[in-house]
Amino acid sequence: MTYGGRIQRVRARMSELGIDVLLLSVGPDLPYLTGYEAMPLERLTMLVLPRTGDAQLVVPRLEAPRVRRRPELFGIVTWEETDDPVALVAGMIRRSARRVAIGDHTWARFLLDLQRAVPSCVFSRASEVVAPIRMVKDNDEVAALTRAAHAVDGVARDMRAVGFGGRTELAVHRELVDRMLAAGHERSNFAIVAAGANAASAHHEPTATRTIANGDLVLCDFGGTMDGYCSDITRMFHVGEPPNEVRDVYAVLVAAQESGVRAATVGTPCEEVDAAARSVIADAGFGENFVHRVGHGIGAEAHEDPYMVAGNTRALEPGYAFSVEPGIYFPERFGMRLEDIVVATTDGPVRLNVAPRDIAIVA
Ligand code: ZN
Ligand code: ZN
Ligand code: ZN
């Protein structure tokens, strides 16, 4: 879909919600609508998008050359180092405007200054306007997510032939980052490497002190951004033959993930995807060892709406992209997780990740 088409949808939703003006600064909503990403700095960049009438992009003069001109979508208003950009934006919010939606990632200092500058306005989150639109990925976005998924699939597959024993978690982490970049990602967003008991902490930070040894089960959860869209995959590695206990628990995890993926049909509430995976783990007696939701939406952000979690009754629509990543964690012993990105389609759930899902036995 074109930027113009997206802006049209956003405006329709503003009408539905009674929002008079949308303000977008740092974060992915702005590039989603304009192709321009604000620098995450102290100088204010802000798109002022009224429900009707012309949109303006307020941008520091020194950053204006970075903006690709799209006069059919928005005008450009630059401010000088000694100007007050908040006053500039406040002046552009029409006198009649009552309800303002502002980007969730906007620095608090700008929101606080704006609230003072337009005291009659009521502020709400821009995600209420934009998230339901961003959640539905079009064909180009699904293609970008698929390319990113296949890139990390290649990394996951190649890592099966790599030696883990004798190396630190940090060394393997760096290798994952290097391989993601070599596979076409413009950046790595995270690369968790957790050996043995460290994997019992779901978001363990890789260390230079933990050396991976024979008999370690190692969790690798990594992803980055490629052509503006994110990848995210988790695979398990074992140095030498895994013991039966690890194999048995892993079989439960595989069944749980499969159950979660199968449940992800159009019209199914997000919370039922969570429940479908969770019930398999609970039935096996490990319910207490699964301490997080089953998944998160993915797109321009590594974690975004919709979340596969109890309480989220939103029904899946074609084009929703999200992770299915159950985990089973035994404090002070070991932990495991299995994660693929899935897209809901009218033909059923489609996994974007295709790398082998068994425990890779490595040296
Ligand atoms: Zn996570
Ligand atoms: Zn992950
Ligand atoms: Zn994830």
Short mmCIF file of N, CA and C in Angstrom, two decimals, residues 160 194 199 217-220 234-238 250 253 335-338 358-361:
data_model
loop_
_atom_site.label_atom_id
_atom_site.label_comp_id
_atom_site.label_asym_id
_atom_site.label_seq_id
_atom_site.Cartn_x
_atom_site.Cartn_y
_atom_site.Cartn_z
N ARG A 160 24.35 -24.72 13.14
CA ARG A 160 24.34 -26.15 13.50
C ARG A 160 25.69 -26.80 13.22
N ALA A 194 22.27 -18.14 25.77
CA ALA A 194 22.16 -18.49 27.18
C ALA A 194 22.48 -19.97 27.33
N ALA A 199 19.85 -20.10 30.71
CA ALA A 199 18.68 -20.07 29.84
C ALA A 199 17.37 -20.15 30.63
N LEU A 217 22.97 -27.22 27.27
CA LEU A 217 21.89 -26.87 26.36
C LEU A 217 21.98 -25.35 26.20
N VAL A 218 22.03 -24.88 24.96
CA VAL A 218 22.25 -23.45 24.70
C VAL A 218 21.07 -22.88 23.92
N LEU A 219 20.49 -21.81 24.45
CA LEU A 219 19.36 -21.14 23.80
C LEU A 219 19.90 -19.95 23.00
N CYS A 220 19.53 -19.88 21.72
CA CYS A 220 19.90 -18.74 20.88
C CYS A 220 18.62 -18.10 20.34
N THR A 234 14.08 -18.32 17.60
CA THR A 234 14.78 -19.00 18.69
C THR A 234 14.98 -20.46 18.32
N ARG A 235 16.24 -20.91 18.46
CA ARG A 235 16.56 -22.32 18.25
C ARG A 235 17.47 -22.78 19.39
N MET A 236 17.44 -24.12 19.62
CA MET A 236 18.20 -24.70 20.73
C MET A 236 19.36 -25.54 20.19
N PHE A 237 20.47 -25.49 20.91
CA PHE A 237 21.68 -26.22 20.55
C PHE A 237 22.14 -27.01 21.78
N HIS A 238 22.70 -28.18 21.56
CA HIS A 238 23.21 -28.95 22.69
C HIS A 238 24.62 -29.42 22.35
N TYR A 250 11.75 -31.17 25.66
CA TYR A 250 11.74 -30.49 24.35
C TYR A 250 10.60 -31.00 23.48
N LEU A 253 7.68 -29.09 24.30
CA LEU A 253 7.78 -27.72 23.77
C LEU A 253 7.42 -27.68 22.28
N GLY A 335 16.88 -24.09 30.45
CA GLY A 335 15.66 -23.49 29.91
C GLY A 335 15.64 -23.68 28.40
N MET A 336 14.45 -23.61 27.83
CA MET A 336 14.34 -23.80 26.38
C MET A 336 13.16 -22.99 25.84
N ARG A 337 13.29 -22.59 24.59
CA ARG A 337 12.22 -21.85 23.91
C ARG A 337 12.31 -22.21 22.43
N LEU A 338 11.18 -22.16 21.76
CA LEU A 338 11.16 -22.42 20.32
C LEU A 338 10.28 -21.35 19.69
N ASP A 358 14.49 -29.17 15.39
CA ASP A 358 15.00 -30.10 16.42
C ASP A 358 16.18 -29.46 17.15
N ILE A 359 16.57 -30.06 18.28
CA ILE A 359 17.75 -29.57 18.98
C ILE A 359 18.97 -29.89 18.13
N ALA A 360 19.75 -28.88 17.79
CA ALA A 360 20.96 -29.11 17.00
C ALA A 360 22.05 -29.65 17.92
N ILE A 361 22.65 -30.77 17.52
CA ILE A 361 23.75 -31.31 18.33
C ILE A 361 25.05 -30.76 17.77
#
